Backbone as JSON Lines, residues from 0, in Angstrom:
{"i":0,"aa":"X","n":[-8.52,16.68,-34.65],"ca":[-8.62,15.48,-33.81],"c":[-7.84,15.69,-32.51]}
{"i":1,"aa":"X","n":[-8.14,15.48,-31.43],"ca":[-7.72,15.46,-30.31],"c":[-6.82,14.56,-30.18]}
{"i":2,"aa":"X","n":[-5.59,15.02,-29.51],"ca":[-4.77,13.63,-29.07],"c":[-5.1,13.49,-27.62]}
{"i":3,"aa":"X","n":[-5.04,12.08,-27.23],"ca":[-5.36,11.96,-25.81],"c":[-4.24,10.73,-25.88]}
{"i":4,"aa":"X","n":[-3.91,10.76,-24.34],"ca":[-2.65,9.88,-24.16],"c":[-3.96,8.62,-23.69]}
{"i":5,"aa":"X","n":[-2.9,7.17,-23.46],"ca":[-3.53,5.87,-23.33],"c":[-3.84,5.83,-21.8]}
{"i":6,"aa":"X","n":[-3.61,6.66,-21.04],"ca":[-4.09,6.75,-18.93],"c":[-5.12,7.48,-19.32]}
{"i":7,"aa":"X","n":[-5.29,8.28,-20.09],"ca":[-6.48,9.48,-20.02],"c":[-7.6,8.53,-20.67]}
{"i":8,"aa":"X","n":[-7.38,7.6,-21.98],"ca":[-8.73,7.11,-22.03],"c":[-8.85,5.74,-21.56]}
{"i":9,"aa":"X","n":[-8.45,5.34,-21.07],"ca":[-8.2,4.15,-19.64],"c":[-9.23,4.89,-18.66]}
{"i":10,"aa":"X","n":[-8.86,5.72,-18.04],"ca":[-9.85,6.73,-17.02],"c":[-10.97,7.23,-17.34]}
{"i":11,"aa":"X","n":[-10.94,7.84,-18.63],"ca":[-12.43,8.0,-19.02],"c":[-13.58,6.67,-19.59]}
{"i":12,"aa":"X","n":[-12.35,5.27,-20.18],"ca":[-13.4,4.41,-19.93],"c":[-13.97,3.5,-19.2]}
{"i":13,"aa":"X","n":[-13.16,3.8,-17.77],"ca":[-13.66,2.95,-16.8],"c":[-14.23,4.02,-15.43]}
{"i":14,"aa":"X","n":[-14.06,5.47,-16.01],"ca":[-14.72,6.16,-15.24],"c":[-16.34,6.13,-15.14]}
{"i":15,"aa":"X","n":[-16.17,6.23,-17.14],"ca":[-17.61,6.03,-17.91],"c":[-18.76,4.8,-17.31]}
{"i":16,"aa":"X","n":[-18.08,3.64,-17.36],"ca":[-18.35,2.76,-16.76],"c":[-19.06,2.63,-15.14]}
{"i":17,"aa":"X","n":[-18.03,2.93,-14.15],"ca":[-18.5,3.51,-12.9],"c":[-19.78,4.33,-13.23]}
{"i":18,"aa":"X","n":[-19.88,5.69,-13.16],"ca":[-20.73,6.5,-13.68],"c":[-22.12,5.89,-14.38]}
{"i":19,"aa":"X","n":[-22.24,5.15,-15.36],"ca":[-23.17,4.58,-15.75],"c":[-24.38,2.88,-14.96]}
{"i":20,"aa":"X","n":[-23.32,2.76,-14.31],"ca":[-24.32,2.29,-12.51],"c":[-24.9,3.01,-11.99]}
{"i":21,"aa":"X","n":[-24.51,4.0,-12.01],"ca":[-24.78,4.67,-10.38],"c":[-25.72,6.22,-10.36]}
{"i":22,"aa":"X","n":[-26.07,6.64,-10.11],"ca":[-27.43,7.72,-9.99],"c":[-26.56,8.82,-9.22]}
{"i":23,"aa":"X","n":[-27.09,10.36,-9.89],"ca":[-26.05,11.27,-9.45],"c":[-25.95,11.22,-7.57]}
{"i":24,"aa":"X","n":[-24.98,11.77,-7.71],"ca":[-25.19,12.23,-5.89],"c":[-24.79,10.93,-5.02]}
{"i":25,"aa":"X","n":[-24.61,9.86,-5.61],"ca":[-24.21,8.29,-5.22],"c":[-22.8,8.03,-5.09]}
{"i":26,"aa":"X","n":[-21.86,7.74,-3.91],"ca":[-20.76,7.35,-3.98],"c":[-20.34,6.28,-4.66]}
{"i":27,"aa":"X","n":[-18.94,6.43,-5.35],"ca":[-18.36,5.54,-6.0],"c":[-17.93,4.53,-5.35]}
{"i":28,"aa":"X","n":[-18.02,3.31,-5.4],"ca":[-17.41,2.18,-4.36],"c":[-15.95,1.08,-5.1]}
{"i":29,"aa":"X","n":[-15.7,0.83,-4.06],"ca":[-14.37,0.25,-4.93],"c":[-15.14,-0.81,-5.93]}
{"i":30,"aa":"X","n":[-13.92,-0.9,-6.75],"ca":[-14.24,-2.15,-8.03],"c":[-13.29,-2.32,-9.07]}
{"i":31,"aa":"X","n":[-13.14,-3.1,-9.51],"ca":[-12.35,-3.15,-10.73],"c":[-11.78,-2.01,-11.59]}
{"i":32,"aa":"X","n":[-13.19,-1.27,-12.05],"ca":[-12.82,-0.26,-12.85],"c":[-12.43,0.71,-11.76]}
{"i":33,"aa":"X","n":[-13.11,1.18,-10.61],"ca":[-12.0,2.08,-10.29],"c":[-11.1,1.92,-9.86]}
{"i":34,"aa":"X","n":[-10.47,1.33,-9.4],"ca":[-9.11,0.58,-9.86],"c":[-8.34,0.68,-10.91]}
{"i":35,"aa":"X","n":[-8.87,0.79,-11.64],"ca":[-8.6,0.68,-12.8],"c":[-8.29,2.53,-13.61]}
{"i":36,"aa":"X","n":[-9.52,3.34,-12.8],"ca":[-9.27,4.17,-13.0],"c":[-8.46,4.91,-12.52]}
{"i":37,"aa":"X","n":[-7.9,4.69,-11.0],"ca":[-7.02,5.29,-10.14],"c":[-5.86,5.52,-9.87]}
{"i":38,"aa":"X","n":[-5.35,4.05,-10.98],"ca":[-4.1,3.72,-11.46],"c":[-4.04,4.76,-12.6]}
{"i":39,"aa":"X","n":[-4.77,4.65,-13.76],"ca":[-4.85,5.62,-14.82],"c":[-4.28,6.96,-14.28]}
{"i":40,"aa":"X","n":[-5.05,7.44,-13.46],"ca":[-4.94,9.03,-12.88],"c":[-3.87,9.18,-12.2]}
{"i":41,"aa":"X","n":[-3.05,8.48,-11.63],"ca":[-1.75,8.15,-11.22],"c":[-0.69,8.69,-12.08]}
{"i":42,"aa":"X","n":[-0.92,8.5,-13.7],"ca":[-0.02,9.21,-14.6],"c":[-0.85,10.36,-15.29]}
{"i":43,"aa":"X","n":[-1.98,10.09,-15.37],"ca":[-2.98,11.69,-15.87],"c":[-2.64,13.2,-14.99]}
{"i":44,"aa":"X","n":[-2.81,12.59,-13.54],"ca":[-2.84,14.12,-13.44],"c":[-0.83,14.29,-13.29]}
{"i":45,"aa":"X","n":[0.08,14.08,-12.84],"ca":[1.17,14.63,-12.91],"c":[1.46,15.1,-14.05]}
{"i":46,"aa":"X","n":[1.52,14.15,-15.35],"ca":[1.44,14.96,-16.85],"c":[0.36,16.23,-16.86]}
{"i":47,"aa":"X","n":[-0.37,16.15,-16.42],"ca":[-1.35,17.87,-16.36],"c":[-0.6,18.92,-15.79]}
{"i":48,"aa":"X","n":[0.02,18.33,-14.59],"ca":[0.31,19.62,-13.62],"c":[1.96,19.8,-14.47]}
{"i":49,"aa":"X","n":[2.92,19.13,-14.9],"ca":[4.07,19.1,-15.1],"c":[4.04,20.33,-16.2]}
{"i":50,"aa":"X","n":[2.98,20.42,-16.98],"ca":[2.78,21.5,-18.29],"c":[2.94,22.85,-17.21]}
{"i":51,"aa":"X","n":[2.62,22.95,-16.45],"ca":[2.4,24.13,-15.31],"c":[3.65,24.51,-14.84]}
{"i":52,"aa":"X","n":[3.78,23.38,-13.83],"ca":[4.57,23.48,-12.97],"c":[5.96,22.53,-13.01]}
{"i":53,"aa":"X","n":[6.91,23.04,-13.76],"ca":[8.32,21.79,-13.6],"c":[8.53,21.5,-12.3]}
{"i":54,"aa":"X","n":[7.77,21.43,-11.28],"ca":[8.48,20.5,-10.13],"c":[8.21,18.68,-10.63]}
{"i":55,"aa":"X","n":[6.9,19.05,-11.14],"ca":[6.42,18.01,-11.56],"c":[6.79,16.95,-12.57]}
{"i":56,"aa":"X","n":[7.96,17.37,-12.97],"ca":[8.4,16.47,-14.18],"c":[9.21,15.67,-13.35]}
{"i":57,"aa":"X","n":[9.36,15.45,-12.14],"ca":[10.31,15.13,-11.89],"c":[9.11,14.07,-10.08]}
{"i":58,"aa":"X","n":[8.05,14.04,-9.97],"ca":[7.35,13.59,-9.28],"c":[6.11,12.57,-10.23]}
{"i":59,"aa":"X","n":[5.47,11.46,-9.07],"ca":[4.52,11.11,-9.73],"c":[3.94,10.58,-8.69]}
{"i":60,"aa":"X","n":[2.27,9.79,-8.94],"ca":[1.64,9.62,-7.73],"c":[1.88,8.45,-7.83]}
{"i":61,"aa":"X","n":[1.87,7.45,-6.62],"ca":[1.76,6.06,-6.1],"c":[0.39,5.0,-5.98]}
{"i":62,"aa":"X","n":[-0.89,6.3,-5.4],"ca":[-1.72,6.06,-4.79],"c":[-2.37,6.43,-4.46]}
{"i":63,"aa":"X","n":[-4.45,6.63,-4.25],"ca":[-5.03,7.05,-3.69],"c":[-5.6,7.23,-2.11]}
{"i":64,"aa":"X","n":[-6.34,8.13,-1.46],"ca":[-7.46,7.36,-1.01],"c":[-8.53,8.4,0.04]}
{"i":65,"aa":"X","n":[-9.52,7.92,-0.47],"ca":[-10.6,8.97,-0.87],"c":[-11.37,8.88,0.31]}
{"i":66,"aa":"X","n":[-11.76,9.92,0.98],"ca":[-12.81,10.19,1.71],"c":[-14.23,10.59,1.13]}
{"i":67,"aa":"X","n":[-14.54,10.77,0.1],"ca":[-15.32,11.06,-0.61],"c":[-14.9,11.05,-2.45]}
{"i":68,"aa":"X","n":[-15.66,10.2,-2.93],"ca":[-15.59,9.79,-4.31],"c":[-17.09,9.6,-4.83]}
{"i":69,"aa":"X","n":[-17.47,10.39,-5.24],"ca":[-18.66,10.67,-5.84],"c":[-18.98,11.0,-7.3]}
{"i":70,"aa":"X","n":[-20.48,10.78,-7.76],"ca":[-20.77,11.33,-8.81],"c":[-21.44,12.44,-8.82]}
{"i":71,"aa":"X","n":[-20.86,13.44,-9.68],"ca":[-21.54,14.75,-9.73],"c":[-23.11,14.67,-10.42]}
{"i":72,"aa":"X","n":[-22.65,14.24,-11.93],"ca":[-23.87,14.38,-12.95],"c":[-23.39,13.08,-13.92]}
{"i":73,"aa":"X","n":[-24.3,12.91,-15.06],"ca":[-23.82,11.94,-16.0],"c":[-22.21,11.48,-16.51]}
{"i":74,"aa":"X","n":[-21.56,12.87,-16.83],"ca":[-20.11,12.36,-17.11],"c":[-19.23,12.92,-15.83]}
{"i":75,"aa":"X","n":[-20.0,13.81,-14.93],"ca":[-19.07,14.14,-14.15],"c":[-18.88,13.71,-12.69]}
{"i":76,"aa":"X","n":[-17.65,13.77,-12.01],"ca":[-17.32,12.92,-10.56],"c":[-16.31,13.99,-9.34]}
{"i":77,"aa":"X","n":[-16.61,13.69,-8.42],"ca":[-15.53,14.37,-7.52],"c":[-14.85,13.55,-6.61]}
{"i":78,"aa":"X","n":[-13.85,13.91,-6.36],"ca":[-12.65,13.14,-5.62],"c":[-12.21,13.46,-4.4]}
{"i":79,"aa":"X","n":[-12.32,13.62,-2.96],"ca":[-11.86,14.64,-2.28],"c":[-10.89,13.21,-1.29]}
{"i":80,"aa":"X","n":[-9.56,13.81,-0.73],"ca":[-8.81,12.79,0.18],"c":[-7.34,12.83,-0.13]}
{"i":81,"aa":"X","n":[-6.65,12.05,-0.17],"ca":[-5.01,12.37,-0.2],"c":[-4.2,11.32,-1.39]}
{"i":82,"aa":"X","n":[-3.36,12.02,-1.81],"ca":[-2.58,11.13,-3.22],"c":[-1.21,10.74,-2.34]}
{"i":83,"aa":"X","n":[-0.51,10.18,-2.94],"ca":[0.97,9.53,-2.13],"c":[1.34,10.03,-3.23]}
{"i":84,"aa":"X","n":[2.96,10.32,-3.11],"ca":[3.8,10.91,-3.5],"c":[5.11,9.76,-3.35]}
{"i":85,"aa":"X","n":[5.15,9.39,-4.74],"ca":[6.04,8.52,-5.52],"c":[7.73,8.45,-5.27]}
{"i":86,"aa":"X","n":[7.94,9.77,-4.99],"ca":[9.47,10.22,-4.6],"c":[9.56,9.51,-3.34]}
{"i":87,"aa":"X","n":[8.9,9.99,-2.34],"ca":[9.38,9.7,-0.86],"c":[7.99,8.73,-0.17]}
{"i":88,"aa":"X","n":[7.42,8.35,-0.83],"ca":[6.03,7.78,-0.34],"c":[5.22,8.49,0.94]}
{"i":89,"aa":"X","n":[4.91,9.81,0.75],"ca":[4.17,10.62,1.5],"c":[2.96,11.2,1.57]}
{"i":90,"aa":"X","n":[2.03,11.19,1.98],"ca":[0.3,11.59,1.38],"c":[0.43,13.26,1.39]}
{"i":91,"aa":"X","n":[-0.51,13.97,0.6],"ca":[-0.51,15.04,0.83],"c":[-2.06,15.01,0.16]}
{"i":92,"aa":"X","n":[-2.94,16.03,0.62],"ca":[-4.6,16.42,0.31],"c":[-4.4,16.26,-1.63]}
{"i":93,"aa":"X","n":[-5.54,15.99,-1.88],"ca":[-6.24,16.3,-3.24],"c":[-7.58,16.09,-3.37]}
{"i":94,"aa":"X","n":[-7.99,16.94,-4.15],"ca":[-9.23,17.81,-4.62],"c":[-9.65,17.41,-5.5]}
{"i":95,"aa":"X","n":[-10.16,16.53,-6.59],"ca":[-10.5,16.27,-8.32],"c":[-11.94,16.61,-8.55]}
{"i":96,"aa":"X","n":[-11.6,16.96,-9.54],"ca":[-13.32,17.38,-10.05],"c":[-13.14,17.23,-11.57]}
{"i":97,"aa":"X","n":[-13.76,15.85,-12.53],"ca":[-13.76,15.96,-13.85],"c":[-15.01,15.6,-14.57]}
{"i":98,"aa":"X","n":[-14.95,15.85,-15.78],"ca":[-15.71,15.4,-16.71],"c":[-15.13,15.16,-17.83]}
{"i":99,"aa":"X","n":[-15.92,13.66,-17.68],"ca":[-15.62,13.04,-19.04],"c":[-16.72,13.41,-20.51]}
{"i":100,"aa":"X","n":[-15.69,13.12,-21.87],"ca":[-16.34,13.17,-22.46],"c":[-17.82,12.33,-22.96]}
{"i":101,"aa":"X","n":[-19.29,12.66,-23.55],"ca":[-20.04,11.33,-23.41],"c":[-20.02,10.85,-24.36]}
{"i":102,"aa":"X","n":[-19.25,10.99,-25.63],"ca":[-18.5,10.54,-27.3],"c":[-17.73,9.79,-26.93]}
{"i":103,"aa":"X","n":[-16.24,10.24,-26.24],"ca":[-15.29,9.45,-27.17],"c":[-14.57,9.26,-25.35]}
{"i":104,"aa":"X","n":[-12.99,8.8,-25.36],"ca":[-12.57,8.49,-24.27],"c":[-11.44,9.53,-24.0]}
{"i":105,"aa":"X","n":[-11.92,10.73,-23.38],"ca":[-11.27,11.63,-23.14],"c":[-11.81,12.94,-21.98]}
{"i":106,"aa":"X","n":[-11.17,12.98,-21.19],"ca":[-11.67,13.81,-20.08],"c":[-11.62,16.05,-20.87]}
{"i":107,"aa":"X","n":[-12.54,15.62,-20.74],"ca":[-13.45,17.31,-21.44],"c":[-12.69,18.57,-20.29]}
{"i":108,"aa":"X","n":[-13.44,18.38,-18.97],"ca":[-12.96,18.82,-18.04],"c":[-12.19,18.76,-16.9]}
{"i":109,"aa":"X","n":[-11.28,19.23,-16.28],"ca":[-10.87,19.04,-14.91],"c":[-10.05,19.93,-14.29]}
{"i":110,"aa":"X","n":[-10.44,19.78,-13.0],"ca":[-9.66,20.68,-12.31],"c":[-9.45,19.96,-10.87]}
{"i":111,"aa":"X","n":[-8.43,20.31,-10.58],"ca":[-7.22,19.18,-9.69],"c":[-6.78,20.07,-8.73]}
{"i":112,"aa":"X","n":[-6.81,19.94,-7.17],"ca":[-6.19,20.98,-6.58],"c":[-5.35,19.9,-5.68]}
{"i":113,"aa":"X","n":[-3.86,20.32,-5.6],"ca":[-3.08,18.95,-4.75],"c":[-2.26,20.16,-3.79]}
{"i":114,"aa":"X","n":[-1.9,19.27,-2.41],"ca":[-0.77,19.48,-1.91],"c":[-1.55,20.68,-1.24]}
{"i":115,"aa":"X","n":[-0.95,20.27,0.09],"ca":[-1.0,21.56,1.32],"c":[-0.25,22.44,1.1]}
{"i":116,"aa":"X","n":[0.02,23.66,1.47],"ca":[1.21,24.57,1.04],"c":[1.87,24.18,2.36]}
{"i":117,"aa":"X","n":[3.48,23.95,2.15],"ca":[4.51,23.88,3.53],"c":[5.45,23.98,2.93]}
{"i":118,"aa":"X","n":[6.26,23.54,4.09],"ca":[7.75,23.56,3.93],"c":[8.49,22.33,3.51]}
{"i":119,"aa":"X","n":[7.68,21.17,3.14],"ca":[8.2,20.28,2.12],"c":[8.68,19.95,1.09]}
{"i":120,"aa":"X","n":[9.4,19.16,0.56],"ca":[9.79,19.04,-0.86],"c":[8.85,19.04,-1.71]}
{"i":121,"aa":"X","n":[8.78,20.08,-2.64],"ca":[7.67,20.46,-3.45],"c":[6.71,21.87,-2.89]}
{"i":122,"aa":"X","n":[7.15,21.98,-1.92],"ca":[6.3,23.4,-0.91],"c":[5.01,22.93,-0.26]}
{"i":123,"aa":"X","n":[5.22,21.63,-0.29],"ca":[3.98,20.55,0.78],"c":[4.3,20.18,1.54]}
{"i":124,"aa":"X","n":[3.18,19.85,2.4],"ca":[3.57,19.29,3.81],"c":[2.81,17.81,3.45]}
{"i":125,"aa":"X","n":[3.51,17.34,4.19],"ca":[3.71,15.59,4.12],"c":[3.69,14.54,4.75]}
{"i":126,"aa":"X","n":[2.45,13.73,4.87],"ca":[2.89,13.23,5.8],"c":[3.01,11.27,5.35]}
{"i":127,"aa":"X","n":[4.03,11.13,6.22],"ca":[4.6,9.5,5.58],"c":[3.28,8.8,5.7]}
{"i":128,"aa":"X","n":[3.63,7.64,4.56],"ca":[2.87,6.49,4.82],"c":[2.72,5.34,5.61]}
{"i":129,"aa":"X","n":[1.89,5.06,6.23],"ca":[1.81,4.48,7.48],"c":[2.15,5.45,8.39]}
{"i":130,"aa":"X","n":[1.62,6.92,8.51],"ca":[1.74,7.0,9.93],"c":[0.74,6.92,10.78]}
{"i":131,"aa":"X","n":[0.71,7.28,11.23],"ca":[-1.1,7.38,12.26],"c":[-1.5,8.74,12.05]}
{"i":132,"aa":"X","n":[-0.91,9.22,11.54],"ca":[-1.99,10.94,11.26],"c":[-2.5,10.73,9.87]}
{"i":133,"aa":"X","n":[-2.35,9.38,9.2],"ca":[-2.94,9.05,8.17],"c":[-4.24,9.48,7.77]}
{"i":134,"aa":"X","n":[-5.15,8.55,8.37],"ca":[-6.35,8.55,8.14],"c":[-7.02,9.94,8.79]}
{"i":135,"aa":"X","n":[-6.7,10.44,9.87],"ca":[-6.84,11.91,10.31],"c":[-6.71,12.6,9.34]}
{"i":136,"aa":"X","n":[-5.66,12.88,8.45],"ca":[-5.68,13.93,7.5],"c":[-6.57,13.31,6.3]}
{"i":137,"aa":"X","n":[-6.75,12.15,6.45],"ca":[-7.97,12.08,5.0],"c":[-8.95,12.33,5.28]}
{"i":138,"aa":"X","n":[-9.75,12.04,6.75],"ca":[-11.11,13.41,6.74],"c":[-11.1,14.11,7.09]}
{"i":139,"aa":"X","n":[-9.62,15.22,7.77],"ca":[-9.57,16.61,7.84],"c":[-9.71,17.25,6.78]}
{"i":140,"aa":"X","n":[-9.54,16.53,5.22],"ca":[-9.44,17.57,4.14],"c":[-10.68,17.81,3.77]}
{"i":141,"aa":"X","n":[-11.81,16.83,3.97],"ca":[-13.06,17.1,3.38],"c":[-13.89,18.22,4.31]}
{"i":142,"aa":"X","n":[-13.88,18.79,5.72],"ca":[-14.18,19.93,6.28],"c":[-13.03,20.7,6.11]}
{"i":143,"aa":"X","n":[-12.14,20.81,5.58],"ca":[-10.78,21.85,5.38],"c":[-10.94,22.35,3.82]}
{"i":144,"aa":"X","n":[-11.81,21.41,3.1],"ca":[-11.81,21.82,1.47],"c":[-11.67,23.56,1.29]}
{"i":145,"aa":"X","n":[-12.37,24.69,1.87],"ca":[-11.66,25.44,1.15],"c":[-11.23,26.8,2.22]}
{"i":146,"aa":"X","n":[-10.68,26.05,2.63],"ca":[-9.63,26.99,3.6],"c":[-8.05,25.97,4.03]}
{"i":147,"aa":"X","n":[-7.81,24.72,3.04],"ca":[-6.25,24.76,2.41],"c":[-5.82,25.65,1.76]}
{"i":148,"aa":"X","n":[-4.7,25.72,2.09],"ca":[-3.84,26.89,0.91],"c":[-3.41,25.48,-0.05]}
{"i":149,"aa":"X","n":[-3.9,25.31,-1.4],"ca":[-3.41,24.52,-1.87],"c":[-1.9,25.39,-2.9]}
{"i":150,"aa":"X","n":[-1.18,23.83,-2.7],"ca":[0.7,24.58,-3.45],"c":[0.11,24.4,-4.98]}
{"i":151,"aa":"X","n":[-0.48,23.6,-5.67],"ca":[-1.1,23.48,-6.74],"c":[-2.27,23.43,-7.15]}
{"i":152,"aa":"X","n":[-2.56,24.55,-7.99],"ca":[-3.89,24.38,-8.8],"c":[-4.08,24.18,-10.26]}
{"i":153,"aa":"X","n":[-4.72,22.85,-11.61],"ca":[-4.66,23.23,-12.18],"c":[-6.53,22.41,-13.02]}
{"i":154,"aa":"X","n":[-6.39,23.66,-13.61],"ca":[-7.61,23.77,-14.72],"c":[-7.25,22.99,-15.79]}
{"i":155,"aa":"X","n":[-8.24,22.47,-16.26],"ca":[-8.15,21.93,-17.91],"c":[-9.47,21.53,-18.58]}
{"i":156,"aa":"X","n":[-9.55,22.79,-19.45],"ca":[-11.15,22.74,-20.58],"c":[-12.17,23.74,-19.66]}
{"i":157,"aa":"X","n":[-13.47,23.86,-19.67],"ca":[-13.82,24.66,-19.05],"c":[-15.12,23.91,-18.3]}
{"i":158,"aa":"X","n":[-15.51,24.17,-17.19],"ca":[-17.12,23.52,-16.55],"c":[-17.85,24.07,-17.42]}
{"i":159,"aa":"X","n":[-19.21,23.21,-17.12],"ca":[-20.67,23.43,-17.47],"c":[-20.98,24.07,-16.74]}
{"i":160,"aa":"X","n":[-21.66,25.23,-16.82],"ca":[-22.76,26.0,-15.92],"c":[-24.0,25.6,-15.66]}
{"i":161,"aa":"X","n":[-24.49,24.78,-15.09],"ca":[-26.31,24.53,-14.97],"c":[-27.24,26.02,-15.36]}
{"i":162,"aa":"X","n":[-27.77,25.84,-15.83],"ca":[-28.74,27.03,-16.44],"c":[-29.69,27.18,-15.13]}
């Protein structure tokens, strides 16, 4: 039996939810559940990365906000735009890409890429909340997707391959 913590199936059942509106390739729009889910992922992914990386036991996220939030396929979604950073309230890029399970309430797959590489606390660069390079860096990351040096990468379970 799988253990899954109570944020992880919070997220997968209001991800599930989202997802089951909406037709692949369709952006996610705000609502309740994601809301609902965003808060969830707020403590999901730092517990992911903290197994990795001990900077992380000691950080957590505040907050989203997405330049792109989409659905991939039936259980799966992508995330692209910037997380806040709980310590000092600072945005830095993130990347999400998961899948949920279509059984039970538990995310199957994911892979999470956070944080610019710098000279910040944590080896990110940072930038405060409320500044005015705000919203600039939330759609610089979606033409920057893969030429960030991201400070963190982490995997969990494995993708589907389309045949």
């Amino acid at each position: 039996m799988k253990m899954t913590s109570k944020p992880e199936e919070t997220a997968s059942r209001c991800l599930r939810t989202i997802l089951g509106m909406i037709s692949a390739g369709s952006a996610i729009e705000e609502s309740g559940h994601f809301s609902g889910f965003q808060s969830a992922m707020e403590r999901v992914i730092p517990s992911i990365l903290e197994g990795e990386y001990p900077w992380w036991r000691y950080e957590s996220l505040d907050a989203f906000r997405f330049a792109v939030a989409r659905k991939l396929g039936p259980e799966e979604a992508e995330f692209i735009g910037l997380c806040l950073l709980i310590s000092d309230q600072t945005w830095t890029p993130l990347h999400l890409r998961l899948r949920i399970s279509s059984q039970s309430d538990y995310i199957e797959w994911l892979e999470c890429r956070i944080g610019e590489s710098g000279s910040g606390a944590g080896g990110m660069i940072r930038t405060p909340y409320g500044s005015s390079l705000e919203t600039k860096l939330l759609y610089s990351v979606v033409n920057r997707l893969d030429s960030i040096t991201w400070a963190y990468t982490i995997t969990r379970g494995a993708p589907q391959h389309a045949a």
